[in-house]
Amino acid sequence: MDNPQPEPYDLLGVGIGPFNLSLAALADQVSGLSSLFCEAREEFRWHPGMLVDGARMQVPFLADLVTLVDPTNPWSFLNYLRDRERLFPFYFAERFQLPRREYDHYCRWAAERLVNCRFGTAVTALHWSEEHELYRAETGRGEVWARNVVLGVGTRPGHPEAFAALRGHPRVWHSADYLDRRHSLDAARDITVVGSGQSGAEVFLDLLRTRGGDGTRLRWLTRTRALAPMEYSKLGLEHFTPDYTRYFQSLDPTVRDQLVEAQWQLHKAASAETLAEIHDHLYERTIGRPLDADPVEILPGTAVTEALAGPCGGFELSCRHVDSGAEHLVRTDAVVLATGYRAVRPAALDPIAELIDWDEHGRYRVDPDHRVATRPRLTGGLYVQNAELHTHGVGTPDLGLGAHRAAVILNAVAGKTIHRLPARTAWTSFAPPAATVLPRPQEGNRAAAATR
């Protein structure tokens, strides 16, 4: 007797961060398309360790779950304000960038109300059924079948190799845990923050505010040569448009990898406002005193080559100055690693790993629709969000492109245009002009003579 045909979803989302939540919000409005999004955690949480008081988003509020694709969608930020009776306070606040805590609250508002989001449901394994031509997902609540799968598992904190010997130490941890573990720094008299991105700047600023007057030495150390602000000019921001994404994907993979590293100021730097607040804080503290009166060190262009436990307690960081090559030793009591995040391959993919067409570096090959390349045997759509930096460029982790990417995936899954997307989104033309074949001088002369 044949196995019964399971009732599949059209779309199964694995993980519910902002990007898959955006896809869930857009899919919720599509009649006839069934979707389910599963998350292992019991509730939506967005970088809870970095919801520091005063921290603001680096994108405008229009970069919500849906507005840049469908401003009329009920899951917009403005509709959230209406539901919470905060439209007038927001109007008078005149804020283009939201407090980070408010963005988190908005996303939780949507996640708790979307019927296609299921929390406390981890997808532990994905299988491909050639018999049914469907995915079979194992979860803690039974099996789920689907025609298409979208991976939105997010990124994980990056720990530099230089700190491998201190992994798991209670006084060396990533900034992702900052609010939860800040109390562990209370007894430290020398604290080092590593990393010059927005997280590093916010952690250093928070320590200046909370520990600046108790004599604790605060050190901000980064291998980046300059504490330069994130690019925020209007034309510079056009790198975060679908136009640039299309251009980037047309480039040779080697060029793409080089560009991602070279464009650090587009996606890894701190905001000019946060850097200004740090400078203002130091300025105020040193009025009437020498600049070196406070035990504060800011050391750009300094790479940590090895970090070990010190013989008398604390830690010893072997450092090398990037420009001069000079080496020195830093002794500190605690380290906060603001060293970014890395895309990871979820263990749930292990059963179908051999059916995925990995590139030479073991990364996904991703097409313009964000579909992962697979072997011919796997005919179901496998899509990915925020793991395609190497194929789609600096806009990959940017919230401003989240709704657009979700719409692209939704259109591909539906096999038709659910959302009409703009053909052009930037003034800048990133690719060279199309080549034009000009006539040779003598050919031009003959052509002119023939008309006389």
Tab-separated table of C-alpha atoms in Angstrom:
chain	number	residue	atom	x	y	z
A	1	MET	CA	0.000	0.000	0.000
A	2	ASP	CA	1.385	3.438	-0.935
A	3	ASN	CA	2.305	5.861	1.813
A	4	PRO	CA	-0.372	8.573	2.202
A	5	GLN	CA	0.479	11.964	0.767
A	6	PRO	CA	1.244	14.332	3.686
A	7	GLU	CA	-0.427	17.738	3.818
A	8	PRO	CA	2.467	20.129	3.144
A	9	TYR	CA	2.995	23.817	3.786
A	10	ASP	CA	3.985	25.899	0.798
A	11	LEU	CA	6.675	27.546	2.913
A	12	LEU	CA	8.483	26.482	6.081
A	13	GLY	CA	10.706	29.010	7.833
A	14	VAL	CA	13.476	27.756	10.113
A	15	GLY	CA	14.257	30.384	12.736
A	16	ILE	CA	12.406	33.608	13.534
A	17	GLY	CA	14.662	36.631	13.557
A	18	PRO	CA	13.792	39.959	11.914
A	19	PHE	CA	14.294	38.599	8.388
A	20	ASN	CA	12.136	35.489	8.628
A	21	LEU	CA	9.653	37.523	10.672
A	22	SER	CA	9.451	39.940	7.730
A	23	LEU	CA	8.755	37.010	5.409
A	24	ALA	CA	6.112	35.681	7.821
A	25	ALA	CA	4.415	39.100	7.919
A	26	LEU	CA	4.306	39.387	4.128
A	27	ALA	CA	3.208	35.756	3.677
A	28	ASP	CA	0.420	36.265	6.206
A	29	GLN	CA	-1.352	38.528	3.722
A	30	VAL	CA	-1.165	36.123	0.737
A	31	SER	CA	-4.394	34.232	0.157
A	32	GLY	CA	-3.942	30.571	-0.728
A	33	LEU	CA	-0.321	30.345	0.415
A	34	SER	CA	0.237	28.269	3.562
A	35	SER	CA	3.278	29.022	5.714
A	36	LEU	CA	4.747	28.073	9.062
A	37	PHE	CA	7.760	29.599	10.811
A	38	CYS	CA	9.414	27.684	13.659
A	39	GLU	CA	11.726	29.045	16.357
A	40	ALA	CA	13.457	27.075	19.119
A	41	ARG	CA	13.241	29.920	21.644
A	42	GLU	CA	10.067	30.464	23.612
A	43	GLU	CA	9.682	34.078	22.444
A	44	PHE	CA	11.092	36.565	19.977
A	45	ARG	CA	14.323	38.176	21.155
A	46	TRP	CA	16.557	40.479	19.121
A	47	HIS	CA	20.097	41.002	20.476
A	48	PRO	CA	18.821	41.240	24.069
A	49	GLY	CA	22.345	41.657	25.440
A	50	MET	CA	22.772	44.932	23.536
A	51	LEU	CA	19.509	46.705	24.374
A	52	VAL	CA	21.523	49.316	26.230
A	53	ASP	CA	19.704	52.456	27.389
A	54	GLY	CA	20.019	55.158	24.760
A	55	ALA	CA	21.148	52.805	21.973
A	56	ARG	CA	19.503	53.643	18.676
A	57	MET	CA	18.986	51.828	15.398
A	58	GLN	CA	21.336	52.592	12.513
A	59	VAL	CA	18.493	52.488	9.973
A	60	PRO	CA	15.326	54.639	9.710
A	61	PHE	CA	12.037	53.383	11.124
A	62	LEU	CA	10.825	52.698	7.568
A	63	ALA	CA	13.159	49.690	7.619
A	64	ASP	CA	10.539	47.724	9.494
A	65	LEU	CA	9.191	44.281	8.589
A	66	VAL	CA	7.044	45.343	5.606
A	67	THR	CA	6.884	49.061	4.770
A	68	LEU	CA	9.533	49.303	2.028
A	69	VAL	CA	7.577	46.658	0.106
A	70	ASP	CA	3.991	47.230	1.253
A	71	PRO	CA	3.273	50.385	3.302
A	72	THR	CA	-0.380	49.314	3.648
A	73	ASN	CA	0.504	46.050	5.410
A	74	PRO	CA	-1.008	45.767	8.931
A	75	TRP	CA	2.338	44.608	10.340
A	76	SER	CA	4.044	47.968	9.741
A	77	PHE	CA	5.742	49.946	12.490
A	78	LEU	CA	3.244	52.769	12.118
A	79	ASN	CA	0.382	50.341	12.663
A	80	TYR	CA	2.204	49.057	15.744
A	81	LEU	CA	2.292	52.636	17.053
A	82	ARG	CA	-1.397	53.004	16.308
A	83	ASP	CA	-2.180	49.774	18.141
A	84	ARG	CA	-0.097	50.878	21.138
A	85	GLU	CA	-1.585	54.403	21.060
A	86	ARG	CA	1.837	55.962	20.536
A	87	LEU	CA	1.375	57.730	17.196
A	88	PHE	CA	1.245	61.239	18.646
A	89	PRO	CA	4.215	60.742	21.011
A	90	PHE	CA	6.222	59.364	18.062
A	91	TYR	CA	5.109	62.268	15.880
A	92	PHE	CA	6.330	64.836	18.413
A	93	ALA	CA	9.538	62.943	19.137
A	94	GLU	CA	10.612	63.563	15.500
A	95	ARG	CA	12.841	60.501	15.491
A	96	PHE	CA	13.909	58.883	12.249
A	97	GLN	CA	16.045	56.255	14.022
A	98	LEU	CA	14.231	54.251	16.691
A	99	PRO	CA	15.523	53.310	20.108
A	100	ARG	CA	16.779	49.752	19.786
A	101	ARG	CA	14.466	48.652	22.601
A	102	GLU	CA	11.449	49.945	20.674
A	103	TYR	CA	12.401	48.019	17.533
A	104	ASP	CA	12.670	44.854	19.627
A	105	HIS	CA	9.250	45.546	21.181
A	106	TYR	CA	7.713	46.142	17.745
A	107	CYS	CA	9.047	42.818	16.442
A	108	ARG	CA	7.715	40.999	19.512
A	109	TRP	CA	4.329	42.665	18.969
A	110	ALA	CA	4.198	41.206	15.452
A	111	ALA	CA	5.650	37.797	16.367
A	112	GLU	CA	3.119	37.246	19.142
A	113	ARG	CA	0.187	37.993	16.823
A	114	LEU	CA	1.188	36.297	13.570
A	115	VAL	CA	-0.611	32.956	13.401
A	116	ASN	CA	2.098	31.432	11.179
A	117	CYS	CA	4.827	31.889	13.843
A	118	ARG	CA	5.382	29.024	16.261
A	119	PHE	CA	7.841	29.482	19.130
A	120	GLY	CA	9.297	26.754	21.342
A	121	THR	CA	9.512	24.559	18.244
A	122	ALA	CA	13.050	23.690	17.179
A	123	VAL	CA	13.599	22.208	13.716
A	124	THR	CA	16.202	19.567	14.515
A	125	ALA	CA	16.536	17.877	11.116
A	126	LEU	CA	15.539	18.458	7.491
A	127	HIS	CA	15.080	15.502	5.169
A	128	TRP	CA	14.229	15.360	1.488
A	129	SER	CA	11.583	12.854	0.398
A	130	GLU	CA	12.070	11.946	-3.250
A	131	GLU	CA	8.858	9.917	-3.080
A	132	HIS	CA	6.734	12.936	-2.193
A	133	GLU	CA	9.101	15.635	-3.535
A	134	LEU	CA	8.760	17.418	-0.212
A	135	TYR	CA	10.862	18.401	2.764
A	136	ARG	CA	10.204	16.534	5.986
A	137	ALA	CA	11.216	18.544	9.040
A	138	GLU	CA	11.646	16.957	12.445
A	139	THR	CA	10.577	19.176	15.339
A	140	GLY	CA	9.942	18.730	19.026
A	141	ARG	CA	6.231	18.808	18.185
A	142	GLY	CA	6.227	16.210	15.426
A	143	GLU	CA	6.898	16.250	11.705
A	144	VAL	CA	6.210	19.109	9.324
A	145	TRP	CA	6.145	18.736	5.534
A	146	ALA	CA	6.828	21.592	3.127
A	147	ARG	CA	7.449	22.362	-0.527
A	148	ASN	CA	9.942	25.136	0.220
A	149	VAL	CA	12.214	25.939	3.154
A	150	VAL	CA	13.711	29.291	4.139
A	151	LEU	CA	16.655	29.279	6.534
A	152	GLY	CA	16.616	32.301	8.832
A	153	VAL	CA	18.715	31.014	11.723
A	154	GLY	CA	20.708	34.218	11.992
A	155	THR	CA	24.340	34.577	12.955
A	156	ARG	CA	26.357	33.651	16.018
A	157	PRO	CA	28.897	35.678	18.009
A	158	GLY	CA	32.367	35.570	16.477
A	159	HIS	CA	35.269	34.642	18.776
A	160	PRO	CA	38.754	35.441	17.408
A	161	GLU	CA	41.278	32.610	17.295
A	162	ALA	CA	43.653	34.688	19.448
A	163	PHE	CA	41.225	34.196	22.372
A	164	ALA	CA	40.733	30.446	21.882
A	165	ALA	CA	42.593	29.601	25.127
A	166	LEU	CA	40.152	31.773	27.117
A	167	ARG	CA	36.934	30.462	25.543
A	168	GLY	CA	34.312	30.038	28.246
A	169	HIS	CA	36.191	32.030	30.896
A	170	PRO	CA	33.693	33.943	33.104
A	171	ARG	CA	35.547	37.238	32.578
A	172	VAL	CA	36.046	36.935	28.807
A	173	TRP	CA	32.803	37.008	26.843
A	174	HIS	CA	31.116	38.411	23.765
A	175	SER	CA	29.227	41.696	23.689
A	176	ALA	CA	26.093	39.723	22.730
A	177	ASP	CA	25.857	38.906	26.459
A	178	TYR	CA	26.698	42.405	27.670
A	179	LEU	CA	23.579	43.310	29.664
A	180	ASP	CA	23.268	39.833	31.153
A	181	ARG	CA	26.900	39.691	32.246
A	182	ARG	CA	27.818	43.316	32.901
A	183	HIS	CA	27.637	42.664	36.648
A	184	SER	CA	30.590	40.260	36.343
A	185	LEU	CA	32.778	43.314	35.620
A	186	ASP	CA	32.030	44.923	38.998
A	187	ALA	CA	35.245	43.714	40.644
A	188	ALA	CA	37.466	44.384	37.614
A	189	ARG	CA	39.805	47.368	37.853
A	190	ASP	CA	41.033	47.105	34.251
A	191	ILE	CA	38.549	46.340	31.449
A	192	THR	CA	39.381	45.908	27.769
A	193	VAL	CA	36.846	46.178	24.943
A	194	VAL	CA	37.985	44.584	21.665
A	195	GLY	CA	36.364	45.632	18.392
A	196	SER	CA	35.545	48.980	16.756
A	197	GLY	CA	32.048	48.364	15.372
A	198	GLN	CA	28.797	49.719	16.762
A	199	SER	CA	28.672	47.149	19.550
A	200	GLY	CA	32.206	47.963	20.665
A	201	ALA	CA	31.468	51.688	20.665
A	202	GLU	CA	28.244	51.228	22.646
A	203	VAL	CA	29.895	48.968	25.235
A	204	PHE	CA	32.802	51.395	25.672
A	205	LEU	CA	30.423	54.345	26.002
A	206	ASP	CA	28.292	52.500	28.562
A	207	LEU	CA	31.394	51.653	30.607
A	208	LEU	CA	32.513	55.288	30.468
A	209	ARG	CA	29.151	56.296	31.861
A	210	THR	CA	28.900	53.629	34.561
A	211	ARG	CA	32.534	53.040	35.540
A	212	GLY	CA	34.206	56.278	34.554
A	213	GLY	CA	34.423	57.757	38.023
A	214	ASP	CA	35.635	54.807	40.087
A	215	GLY	CA	39.241	54.674	38.904
A	216	THR	CA	38.789	51.650	36.660
A	217	ARG	CA	41.086	51.654	33.628
A	218	LEU	CA	38.994	51.399	30.463
A	219	ARG	CA	40.664	50.343	27.247
A	220	TRP	CA	39.237	50.233	23.722
A	221	LEU	CA	41.394	48.185	21.407
A	222	THR	CA	40.879	47.358	17.723
A	223	ARG	CA	42.973	46.177	14.794
A	224	THR	CA	41.134	48.634	12.516
A	225	ARG	CA	43.523	51.475	11.745
A	226	ALA	CA	41.026	54.238	12.466
A	227	LEU	CA	37.873	54.733	14.497
A	228	ALA	CA	36.183	55.994	11.378
A	229	PRO	CA	32.389	56.399	11.347
A	230	MET	CA	30.051	54.275	9.316
A	231	GLU	CA	29.389	55.632	5.827
A	232	TYR	CA	26.110	57.515	6.042
A	233	SER	CA	26.103	59.889	3.090
A	234	LYS	CA	23.001	59.698	0.929
A	235	LEU	CA	24.824	58.408	-2.128
A	236	GLY	CA	26.992	56.115	-0.020
A	237	LEU	CA	23.860	54.489	1.355
A	238	GLU	CA	22.931	53.420	-2.172
A	239	HIS	CA	25.185	50.419	-1.544
A	240	PHE	CA	22.218	49.139	0.470
A	241	THR	CA	19.843	49.003	-2.488
A	242	PRO	CA	18.710	46.103	-4.676
A	243	ASP	CA	20.617	47.799	-7.523
A	244	TYR	CA	23.940	47.330	-5.766
A	245	THR	CA	23.026	43.792	-4.726
A	246	ARG	CA	22.431	42.863	-8.378
A	247	TYR	CA	25.722	44.458	-9.412
A	248	PHE	CA	27.646	42.718	-6.625
A	249	GLN	CA	26.276	39.322	-7.560
A	250	SER	CA	27.455	39.797	-11.157
A	251	LEU	CA	31.095	40.031	-10.041
A	252	ASP	CA	33.674	37.264	-9.905
A	253	PRO	CA	33.601	35.459	-6.512
A	254	THR	CA	37.216	36.451	-5.784
A	255	VAL	CA	36.400	40.119	-6.363
A	256	ARG	CA	33.311	39.819	-4.171
A	257	ASP	CA	35.335	38.433	-1.254
A	258	GLN	CA	37.854	41.270	-1.589
A	259	LEU	CA	35.093	43.874	-1.693
A	260	VAL	CA	33.408	42.638	1.483
A	261	GLU	CA	36.660	43.123	3.395
A	262	ALA	CA	37.427	46.490	1.798
A	263	GLN	CA	33.953	47.884	2.497
A	264	TRP	CA	34.183	47.559	6.286
A	265	GLN	CA	33.147	51.193	6.725
A	266	LEU	CA	29.816	50.415	5.061
A	267	HIS	CA	28.760	47.659	7.430
A	268	LYS	CA	31.158	47.222	10.349
A	269	ALA	CA	31.926	50.719	11.636
A	270	ALA	CA	30.297	52.630	14.498
A	271	SER	CA	27.881	55.484	13.946
A	272	ALA	CA	29.233	59.027	13.936
A	273	GLU	CA	26.768	59.895	16.712
A	274	THR	CA	28.091	57.216	19.080
A	275	LEU	CA	31.707	58.196	18.402
A	276	ALA	CA	30.783	61.831	19.061
A	277	GLU	CA	29.154	60.881	22.375
A	278	ILE	CA	32.335	59.092	23.439
A	279	HIS	CA	34.410	62.157	22.584
A	280	ASP	CA	31.943	64.489	24.352
A	281	HIS	CA	31.996	62.317	27.450
A	282	LEU	CA	35.799	62.345	27.603
A	283	TYR	CA	35.859	66.084	26.952
A	284	GLU	CA	33.475	66.831	29.819
A	285	ARG	CA	35.387	64.581	32.210
A	286	THR	CA	38.713	66.273	31.584
A	287	ILE	CA	37.676	69.911	31.907
A	288	GLY	CA	40.317	71.610	34.042
A	289	ARG	CA	42.469	68.454	34.014
A	290	PRO	CA	45.184	67.011	31.752
A	291	LEU	CA	43.952	64.837	28.890
A	292	ASP	CA	45.631	61.801	30.452
A	293	ALA	CA	44.150	62.393	33.891
A	294	ASP	CA	41.603	59.629	33.446
A	295	PRO	CA	42.748	55.989	33.052
A	296	VAL	CA	41.327	55.645	29.532
A	297	GLU	CA	43.112	54.170	26.509
A	298	ILE	CA	41.896	54.092	22.907
A	299	LEU	CA	44.191	51.966	20.742
A	300	PRO	CA	43.273	51.610	17.053
A	301	GLY	CA	45.534	49.721	14.661
A	302	THR	CA	46.334	47.179	17.384
A	303	ALA	CA	45.806	43.457	16.804
A	304	VAL	CA	45.664	40.876	19.595
A	305	THR	CA	47.816	37.957	18.476
A	306	GLU	CA	47.410	35.796	21.591
A	307	ALA	CA	45.415	35.996	24.821
A	308	LEU	CA	46.314	33.908	27.864
A	309	ALA	CA	45.593	33.776	31.564
A	310	GLY	CA	48.173	35.815	33.496
A	311	PRO	CA	50.487	34.237	36.090
A	312	CYS	CA	49.143	36.534	38.820
A	313	GLY	CA	45.507	36.545	37.800
A	314	GLY	CA	43.818	38.476	35.044
A	315	PHE	CA	44.878	38.113	31.430
A	316	GLU	CA	47.818	38.940	29.209
A	317	LEU	CA	47.087	40.102	25.682
A	318	SER	CA	49.990	39.955	23.237
A	319	CYS	CA	49.462	42.847	20.836
A	320	ARG	CA	51.053	43.970	17.590
A	321	HIS	CA	50.775	47.480	16.174
A	322	VAL	CA	49.471	47.070	12.629
A	323	ASP	CA	51.491	49.856	10.973
A	324	SER	CA	54.842	49.639	12.775
A	325	GLY	CA	54.856	45.957	13.713
A	326	ALA	CA	55.844	46.899	17.274
A	327	GLU	CA	54.729	44.390	19.893
A	328	HIS	CA	53.590	45.033	23.459
A	329	LEU	CA	51.764	43.291	26.283
A	330	VAL	CA	48.450	44.390	27.777
A	331	ARG	CA	47.453	43.149	31.232
A	332	THR	CA	43.759	43.366	32.035
A	333	ASP	CA	41.176	41.930	34.430
A	334	ALA	CA	38.323	41.380	31.976
A	335	VAL	CA	37.656	41.409	28.233
A	336	VAL	CA	34.473	42.163	26.292
A	337	LEU	CA	34.735	40.855	22.726
A	338	ALA	CA	32.753	43.107	20.403
A	339	THR	CA	34.042	41.086	17.475
A	340	GLY	CA	30.969	40.731	15.331
A	341	TYR	CA	28.894	37.780	14.209
A	342	ARG	CA	29.381	34.901	11.799
A	343	ALA	CA	26.955	32.986	9.601
A	344	VAL	CA	26.713	29.324	10.602
A	345	ARG	CA	25.347	26.220	8.951
A	346	PRO	CA	22.506	24.834	11.080
A	347	ALA	CA	22.833	21.228	12.221
A	348	ALA	CA	19.327	20.630	10.876
A	349	LEU	CA	20.844	20.609	7.366
A	350	ASP	CA	23.079	17.614	8.076
A	351	PRO	CA	20.678	15.012	6.572
A	352	ILE	CA	20.630	16.872	3.229
A	353	ALA	CA	24.154	18.352	3.287
A	354	GLU	CA	25.291	16.120	0.435
A	355	LEU	CA	22.433	17.401	-1.720
A	356	ILE	CA	23.593	21.036	-1.413
A	357	ASP	CA	26.005	22.451	-3.991
A	358	TRP	CA	28.542	24.122	-1.693
A	359	ASP	CA	31.196	26.455	-3.094
A	360	GLU	CA	34.928	25.822	-2.720
A	361	HIS	CA	34.886	27.459	0.736
A	362	GLY	CA	31.973	25.381	1.993
A	363	ARG	CA	29.479	28.243	1.625
A	364	TYR	CA	26.064	28.337	-0.014
A	365	ARG	CA	25.837	29.177	-3.695
A	366	VAL	CA	22.914	31.604	-3.782
A	367	ASP	CA	21.077	32.864	-6.857
A	368	PRO	CA	19.391	36.291	-7.292
A	369	ASP	CA	16.166	34.925	-5.735
A	370	HIS	CA	18.165	33.869	-2.644
A	371	ARG	CA	17.671	30.212	-3.544
A	372	VAL	CA	20.475	27.865	-2.579
A	373	ALA	CA	21.945	25.701	-5.359
A	374	THR	CA	21.235	21.998	-4.813
A	375	ARG	CA	21.821	18.705	-6.588
A	376	PRO	CA	19.226	17.696	-9.214
A	377	ARG	CA	17.667	15.141	-6.847
A	378	LEU	CA	16.551	17.919	-4.508
A	379	THR	CA	13.856	19.778	-6.404
A	380	GLY	CA	12.265	21.727	-3.539
A	381	GLY	CA	13.182	25.351	-3.005
A	382	LEU	CA	15.802	25.987	-0.317
A	383	TYR	CA	16.262	29.679	0.442
A	384	VAL	CA	18.509	31.519	2.871
A	385	GLN	CA	18.418	34.872	4.669
A	386	ASN	CA	21.492	36.645	6.112
A	387	ALA	CA	24.004	33.975	5.139
A	388	GLU	CA	24.784	35.278	1.653
A	389	LEU	CA	27.195	38.131	2.365
A	390	HIS	CA	29.678	36.486	-0.023
A	391	THR	CA	27.165	36.450	-2.905
A	392	HIS	CA	24.928	39.478	-2.259
A	393	GLY	CA	27.242	41.965	-0.553
A	394	VAL	CA	27.103	44.406	2.333
A	395	GLY	CA	23.325	44.781	2.239
A	396	THR	CA	22.872	41.167	3.396
A	397	PRO	CA	22.647	41.903	7.158
A	398	ASP	CA	21.050	45.326	6.681
A	399	LEU	CA	17.487	45.623	7.993
A	400	GLY	CA	16.670	48.109	5.248
A	401	LEU	CA	16.807	45.329	2.636
A	402	GLY	CA	14.945	42.787	4.763
A	403	ALA	CA	11.447	43.405	3.416
A	404	HIS	CA	12.673	43.531	-0.192
A	405	ARG	CA	14.523	40.218	0.144
A	406	ALA	CA	11.467	38.644	1.774
A	407	ALA	CA	9.325	39.832	-1.138
A	408	VAL	CA	11.795	38.403	-3.666
A	409	ILE	CA	11.647	35.022	-1.911
A	410	LEU	CA	7.864	35.165	-1.629
A	411	ASN	CA	7.490	35.924	-5.345
A	412	ALA	CA	9.805	33.014	-6.183
A	413	VAL	CA	7.959	30.577	-3.917
A	414	ALA	CA	4.566	31.629	-5.290
A	415	GLY	CA	5.804	31.446	-8.866
A	416	LYS	CA	4.167	34.773	-9.618
A	417	THR	CA	4.387	38.433	-8.703
A	418	ILE	CA	2.869	38.852	-5.264
A	419	HIS	CA	4.699	42.133	-4.734
A	420	ARG	CA	5.700	44.386	-7.615
A	421	LEU	CA	9.267	45.484	-6.923
A	422	PRO	CA	10.948	48.596	-8.383
A	423	ALA	CA	13.177	48.147	-11.421
A	424	ARG	CA	15.610	50.808	-10.206
A	425	THR	CA	16.321	51.972	-6.657
A	426	ALA	CA	19.548	54.024	-6.881
A	427	TRP	CA	20.857	57.063	-8.726
A	428	THR	CA	24.265	55.437	-8.870
A	429	SER	CA	25.144	53.144	-11.776
A	430	PHE	CA	27.550	50.631	-10.241
A	431	ALA	CA	28.324	48.616	-13.375
A	432	PRO	CA	30.296	50.050	-16.317
A	433	PRO	CA	28.314	51.256	-19.342
A	434	ALA	CA	27.543	48.636	-21.958
A	435	ALA	CA	30.301	48.422	-24.557
A	436	THR	CA	29.621	50.290	-27.792
A	437	VAL	CA	31.256	49.223	-31.070
A	438	LEU	CA	32.469	52.330	-32.914
A	439	PRO	CA	33.328	52.270	-36.628
A	440	ARG	CA	36.981	52.493	-37.601
A	441	PRO	CA	38.024	55.950	-38.859
A	442	GLN	CA	38.389	54.800	-42.486
A	443	GLU	CA	35.030	53.025	-42.350
A	444	GLY	CA	33.450	56.205	-41.106
A	445	ASN	CA	35.036	58.176	-43.945
A	446	ARG	CA	33.752	55.676	-46.562
A	447	ALA	CA	30.279	55.783	-45.069
A	448	ALA	CA	30.340	59.596	-45.202
A	449	ALA	CA	31.580	59.579	-48.804
A	450	ALA	CA	28.822	57.184	-49.850
A	451	THR	CA	26.194	59.684	-48.703
A	452	ARG	CA	27.638	62.579	-50.655
